[in-house]
Short mmCIF file of C-alpha atoms in Angstrom, two decimals:
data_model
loop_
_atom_site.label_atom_id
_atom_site.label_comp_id
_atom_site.label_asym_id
_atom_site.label_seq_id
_atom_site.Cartn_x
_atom_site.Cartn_y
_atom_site.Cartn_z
CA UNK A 1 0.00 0.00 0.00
CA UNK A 2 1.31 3.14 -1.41
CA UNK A 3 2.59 5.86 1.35
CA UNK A 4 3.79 9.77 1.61
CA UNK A 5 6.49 10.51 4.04
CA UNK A 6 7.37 14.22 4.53
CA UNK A 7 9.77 15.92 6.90
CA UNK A 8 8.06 16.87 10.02
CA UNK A 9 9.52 20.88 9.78
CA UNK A 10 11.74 22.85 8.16
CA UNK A 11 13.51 26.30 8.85
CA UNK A 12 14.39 28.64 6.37
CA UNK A 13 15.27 32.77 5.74
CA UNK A 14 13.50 35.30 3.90
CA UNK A 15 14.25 35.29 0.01
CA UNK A 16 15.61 32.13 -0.03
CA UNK A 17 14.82 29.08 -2.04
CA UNK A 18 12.78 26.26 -0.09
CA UNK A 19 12.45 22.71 -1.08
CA UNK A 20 10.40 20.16 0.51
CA UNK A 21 10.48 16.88 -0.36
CA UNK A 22 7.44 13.98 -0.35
CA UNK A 23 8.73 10.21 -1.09
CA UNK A 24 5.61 8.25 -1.97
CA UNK A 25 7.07 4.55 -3.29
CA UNK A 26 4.86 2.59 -5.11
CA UNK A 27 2.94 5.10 -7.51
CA UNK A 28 1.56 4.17 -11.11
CA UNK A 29 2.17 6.44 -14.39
CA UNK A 30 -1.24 7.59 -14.23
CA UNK A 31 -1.25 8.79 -10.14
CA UNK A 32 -0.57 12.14 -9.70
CA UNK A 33 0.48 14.34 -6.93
CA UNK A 34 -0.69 17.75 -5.17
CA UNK A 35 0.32 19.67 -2.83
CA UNK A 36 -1.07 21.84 -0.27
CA UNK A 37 -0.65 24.50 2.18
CA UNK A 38 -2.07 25.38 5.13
CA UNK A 39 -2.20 28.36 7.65
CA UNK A 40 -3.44 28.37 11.48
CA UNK A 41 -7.19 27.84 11.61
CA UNK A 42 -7.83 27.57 7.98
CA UNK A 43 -8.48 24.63 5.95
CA UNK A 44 -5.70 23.58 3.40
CA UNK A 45 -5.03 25.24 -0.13
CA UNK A 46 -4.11 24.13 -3.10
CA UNK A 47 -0.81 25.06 -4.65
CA UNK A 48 0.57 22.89 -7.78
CA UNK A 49 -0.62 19.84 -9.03
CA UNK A 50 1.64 17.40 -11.65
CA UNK A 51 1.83 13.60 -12.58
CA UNK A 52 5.91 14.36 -13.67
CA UNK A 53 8.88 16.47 -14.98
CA UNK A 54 8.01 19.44 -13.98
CA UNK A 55 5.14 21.73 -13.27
CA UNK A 56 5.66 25.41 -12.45
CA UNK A 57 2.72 28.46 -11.68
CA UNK A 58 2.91 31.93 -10.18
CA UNK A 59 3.90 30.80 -6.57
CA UNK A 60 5.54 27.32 -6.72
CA UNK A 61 7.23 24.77 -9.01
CA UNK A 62 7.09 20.76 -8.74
CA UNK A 63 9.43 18.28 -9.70
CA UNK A 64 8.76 15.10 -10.26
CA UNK A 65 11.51 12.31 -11.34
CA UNK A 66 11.34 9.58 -13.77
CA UNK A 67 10.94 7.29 -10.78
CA UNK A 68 7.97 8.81 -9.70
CA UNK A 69 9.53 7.76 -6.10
CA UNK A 70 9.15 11.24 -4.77
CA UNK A 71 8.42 14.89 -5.20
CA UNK A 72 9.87 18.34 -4.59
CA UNK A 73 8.05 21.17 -3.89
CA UNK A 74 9.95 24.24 -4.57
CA UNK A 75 9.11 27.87 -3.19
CA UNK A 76 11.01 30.47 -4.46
CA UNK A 77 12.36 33.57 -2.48
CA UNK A 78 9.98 32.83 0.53
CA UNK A 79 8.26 35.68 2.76
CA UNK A 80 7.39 35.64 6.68
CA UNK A 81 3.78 34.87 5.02
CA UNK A 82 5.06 31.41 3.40
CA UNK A 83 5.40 30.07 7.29
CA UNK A 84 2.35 27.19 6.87
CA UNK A 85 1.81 23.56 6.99
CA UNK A 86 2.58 22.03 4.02
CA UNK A 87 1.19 18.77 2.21
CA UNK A 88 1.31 16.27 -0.19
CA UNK A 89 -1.30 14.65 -1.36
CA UNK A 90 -1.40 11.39 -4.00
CA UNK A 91 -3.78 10.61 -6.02
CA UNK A 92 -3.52 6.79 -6.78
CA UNK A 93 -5.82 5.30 -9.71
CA UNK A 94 -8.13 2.31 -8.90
CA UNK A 95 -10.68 -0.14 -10.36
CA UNK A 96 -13.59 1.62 -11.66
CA UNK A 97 -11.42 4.94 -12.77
CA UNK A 98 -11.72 6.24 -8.69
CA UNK A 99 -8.80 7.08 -6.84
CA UNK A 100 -7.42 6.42 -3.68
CA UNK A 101 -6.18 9.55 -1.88
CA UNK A 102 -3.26 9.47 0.18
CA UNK A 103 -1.96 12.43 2.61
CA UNK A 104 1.54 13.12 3.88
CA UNK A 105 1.50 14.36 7.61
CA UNK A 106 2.90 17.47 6.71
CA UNK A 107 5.94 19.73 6.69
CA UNK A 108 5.88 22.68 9.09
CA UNK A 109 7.50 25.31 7.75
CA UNK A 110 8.97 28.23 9.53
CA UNK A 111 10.11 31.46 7.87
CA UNK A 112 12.61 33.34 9.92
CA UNK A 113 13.76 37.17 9.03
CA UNK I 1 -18.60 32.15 -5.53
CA UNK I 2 -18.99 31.87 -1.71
CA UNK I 3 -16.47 29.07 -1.39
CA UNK I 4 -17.83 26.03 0.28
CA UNK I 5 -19.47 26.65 3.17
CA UNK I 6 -19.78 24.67 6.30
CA UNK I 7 -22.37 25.09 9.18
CA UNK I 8 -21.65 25.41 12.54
CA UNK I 9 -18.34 26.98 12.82
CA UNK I 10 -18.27 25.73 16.42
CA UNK I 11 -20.02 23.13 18.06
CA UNK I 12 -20.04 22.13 21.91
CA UNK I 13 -21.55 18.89 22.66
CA UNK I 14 -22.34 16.38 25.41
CA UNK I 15 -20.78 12.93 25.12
CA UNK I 16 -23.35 10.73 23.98
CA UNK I 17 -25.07 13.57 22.08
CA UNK I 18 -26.20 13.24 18.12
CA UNK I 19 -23.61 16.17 16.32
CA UNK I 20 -24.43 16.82 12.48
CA UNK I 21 -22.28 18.81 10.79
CA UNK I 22 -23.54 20.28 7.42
CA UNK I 23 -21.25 21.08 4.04
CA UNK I 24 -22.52 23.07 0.86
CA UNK I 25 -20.10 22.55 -1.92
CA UNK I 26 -19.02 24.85 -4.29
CA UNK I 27 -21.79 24.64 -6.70
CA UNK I 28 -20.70 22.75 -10.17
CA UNK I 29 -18.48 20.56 -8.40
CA UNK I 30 -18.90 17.11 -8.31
CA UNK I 31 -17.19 15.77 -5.95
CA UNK I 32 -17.02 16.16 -2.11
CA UNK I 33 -15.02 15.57 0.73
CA UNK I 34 -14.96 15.18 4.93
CA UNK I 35 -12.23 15.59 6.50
CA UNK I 36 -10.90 15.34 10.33
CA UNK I 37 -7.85 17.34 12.10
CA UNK I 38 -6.33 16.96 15.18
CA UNK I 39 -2.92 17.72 16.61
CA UNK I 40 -2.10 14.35 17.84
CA UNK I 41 -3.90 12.17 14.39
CA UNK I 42 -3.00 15.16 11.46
CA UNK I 43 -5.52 15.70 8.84
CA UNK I 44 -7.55 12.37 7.89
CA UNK I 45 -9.81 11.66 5.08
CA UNK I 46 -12.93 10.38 6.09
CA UNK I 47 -15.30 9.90 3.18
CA UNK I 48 -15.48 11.06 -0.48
CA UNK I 49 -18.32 11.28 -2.24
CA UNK I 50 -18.45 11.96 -6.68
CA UNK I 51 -21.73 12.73 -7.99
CA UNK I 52 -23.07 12.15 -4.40
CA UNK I 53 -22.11 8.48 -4.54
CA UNK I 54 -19.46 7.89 -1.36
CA UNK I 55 -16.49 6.45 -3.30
CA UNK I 56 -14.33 5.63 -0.73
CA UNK I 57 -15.55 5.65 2.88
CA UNK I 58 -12.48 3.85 4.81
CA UNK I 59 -11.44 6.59 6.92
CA UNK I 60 -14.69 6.91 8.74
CA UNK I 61 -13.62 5.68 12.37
CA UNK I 62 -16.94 3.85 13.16
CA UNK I 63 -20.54 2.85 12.80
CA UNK I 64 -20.85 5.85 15.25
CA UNK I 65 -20.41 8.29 12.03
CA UNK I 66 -22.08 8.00 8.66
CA UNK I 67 -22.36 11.12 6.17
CA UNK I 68 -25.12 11.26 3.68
CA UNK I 69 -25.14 13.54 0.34
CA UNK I 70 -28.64 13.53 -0.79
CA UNK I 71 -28.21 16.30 -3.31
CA UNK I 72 -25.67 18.07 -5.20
CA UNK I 73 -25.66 21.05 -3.17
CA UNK I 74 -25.63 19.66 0.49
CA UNK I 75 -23.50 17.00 2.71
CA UNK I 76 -23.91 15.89 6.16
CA UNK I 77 -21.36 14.13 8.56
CA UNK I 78 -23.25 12.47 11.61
CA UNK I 79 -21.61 11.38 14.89
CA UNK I 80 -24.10 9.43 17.08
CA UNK I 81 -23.32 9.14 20.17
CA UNK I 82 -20.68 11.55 19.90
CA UNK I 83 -17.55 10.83 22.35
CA UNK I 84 -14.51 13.14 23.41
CA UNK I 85 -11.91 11.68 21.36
CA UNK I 86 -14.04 13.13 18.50
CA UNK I 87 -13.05 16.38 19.43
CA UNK I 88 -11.80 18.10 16.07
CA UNK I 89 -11.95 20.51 13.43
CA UNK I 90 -13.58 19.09 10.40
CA UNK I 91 -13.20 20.15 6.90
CA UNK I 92 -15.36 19.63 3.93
CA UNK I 93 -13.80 20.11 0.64
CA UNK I 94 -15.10 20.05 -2.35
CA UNK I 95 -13.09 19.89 -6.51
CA UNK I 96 -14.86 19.51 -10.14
CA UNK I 97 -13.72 17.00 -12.16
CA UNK I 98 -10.57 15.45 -10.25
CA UNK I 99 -10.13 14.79 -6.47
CA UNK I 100 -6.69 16.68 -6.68
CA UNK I 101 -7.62 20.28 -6.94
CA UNK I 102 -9.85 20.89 -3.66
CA UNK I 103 -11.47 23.81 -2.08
CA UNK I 104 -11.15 23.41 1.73
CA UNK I 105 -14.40 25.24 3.89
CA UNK I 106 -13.95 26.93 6.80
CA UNK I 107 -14.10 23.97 9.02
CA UNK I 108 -16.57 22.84 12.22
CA UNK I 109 -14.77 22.92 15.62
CA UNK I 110 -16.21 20.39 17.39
CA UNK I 111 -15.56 20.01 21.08
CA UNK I 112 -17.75 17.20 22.66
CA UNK I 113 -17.43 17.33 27.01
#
């Protein structure tokens, strides 16, 4: 049974780079992966979504290797306001064209100045 | 769009006590989501529901909680008898199209005594 494993927190400065990485063994071609973030007393929110290579929008990029055995989330130049919860979520295709969902436990991220 | 929307935003109970907690999705979207956050357990899927069929439903803890979508526009997660290790904010979420790409509501603090 396929599962996500995240570090628990990570520390970082203003303007830098952030990666966090998700290792999720066992995923098919066709499962893809999202991830989220999530502030104090609000429900999660959806950042970048990709099934591999690479996948990049106005906040975030994702890169996914040919082995499909994990994924990076990358923030560029993070704020004070990127300091948030962060997940990944898989998406793993079943019988019947439904998927199973599958949540890391998140990465904590703190932003220091 | 109002976003998904999620009724109470806070609920004290008694143990023992019936708790239903209520979800309109984002309207077009077909499918739907309950979720269930705690410090000590992280956030946990407990049902999904696409087209208001539940898809997957092996997150709910017990017989003690069933969640019914009779229409497109409404959801409702029922704990009966509720207990105080079901203490928790829950989520409802709803996405069009794929399970990936959710919108999170408010969440339901519930605090059962």
């Amino acid at each position: 049974l396929a599962k996500t494993t995240q570090p628990i927190s990570m520390d970082s400065y203003e303007g830098q780079e952030v990666n966090i990485t998700c290792s999720h063994n066992n995923i098919a071609t066709n499962d893809y992966i999202t991830w989220y973030q999530q502030f104090p007393s609000q429900g999660p929110r959806f950042i970048i979504q990709g099934y591999k290579t690479k996948v990049t929008n106005e906040v975030a990029s994702l890169f996914i290797p040919a082995d499909r055995k994990s994924s990076t989330l990358s923030l560029p130049r993070v704020s004070l306001s990127d300091t948030a919860v962060y997940y990944c979520l898989v998406a793993l295709l079943r019988a019947g064209n439904n998927r199973k969902l599958i949540w890391g436990l998140g990465t904590s991220l703190a932003v220091n100045p | 769009d109002a976003g998904v929307i999620q009724s109470p935003r806070h609920e004290v109970t008694e143990m023992g006590q019936e708790v239903t907690l209520r979800c309109k999705p984002i309207s077009g979207h077909d499918y739907l989501f309950w979720y269930r956050q705690t410090m000590m357990r992280g956030l946990e899927l407990l049902i999904y529901f696409n087209n208001n069929v539940p898809i997957d439903d092996s997150g709910m803890p017990e017989d003690r909680f069933s969640a019914k979508m009779p229409n497109a526009s409404f959801s409702t997660l029922k704990i009966q008898p509720s207990e105080p290790r079901d203490s928790a904010v829950y989520f409802c979420a709803s996405s069009l199209g794929r399970v990936g790409e959710q919108y999170f509501g408010p969440g339901t603090r519930l605090t059962v005594t």
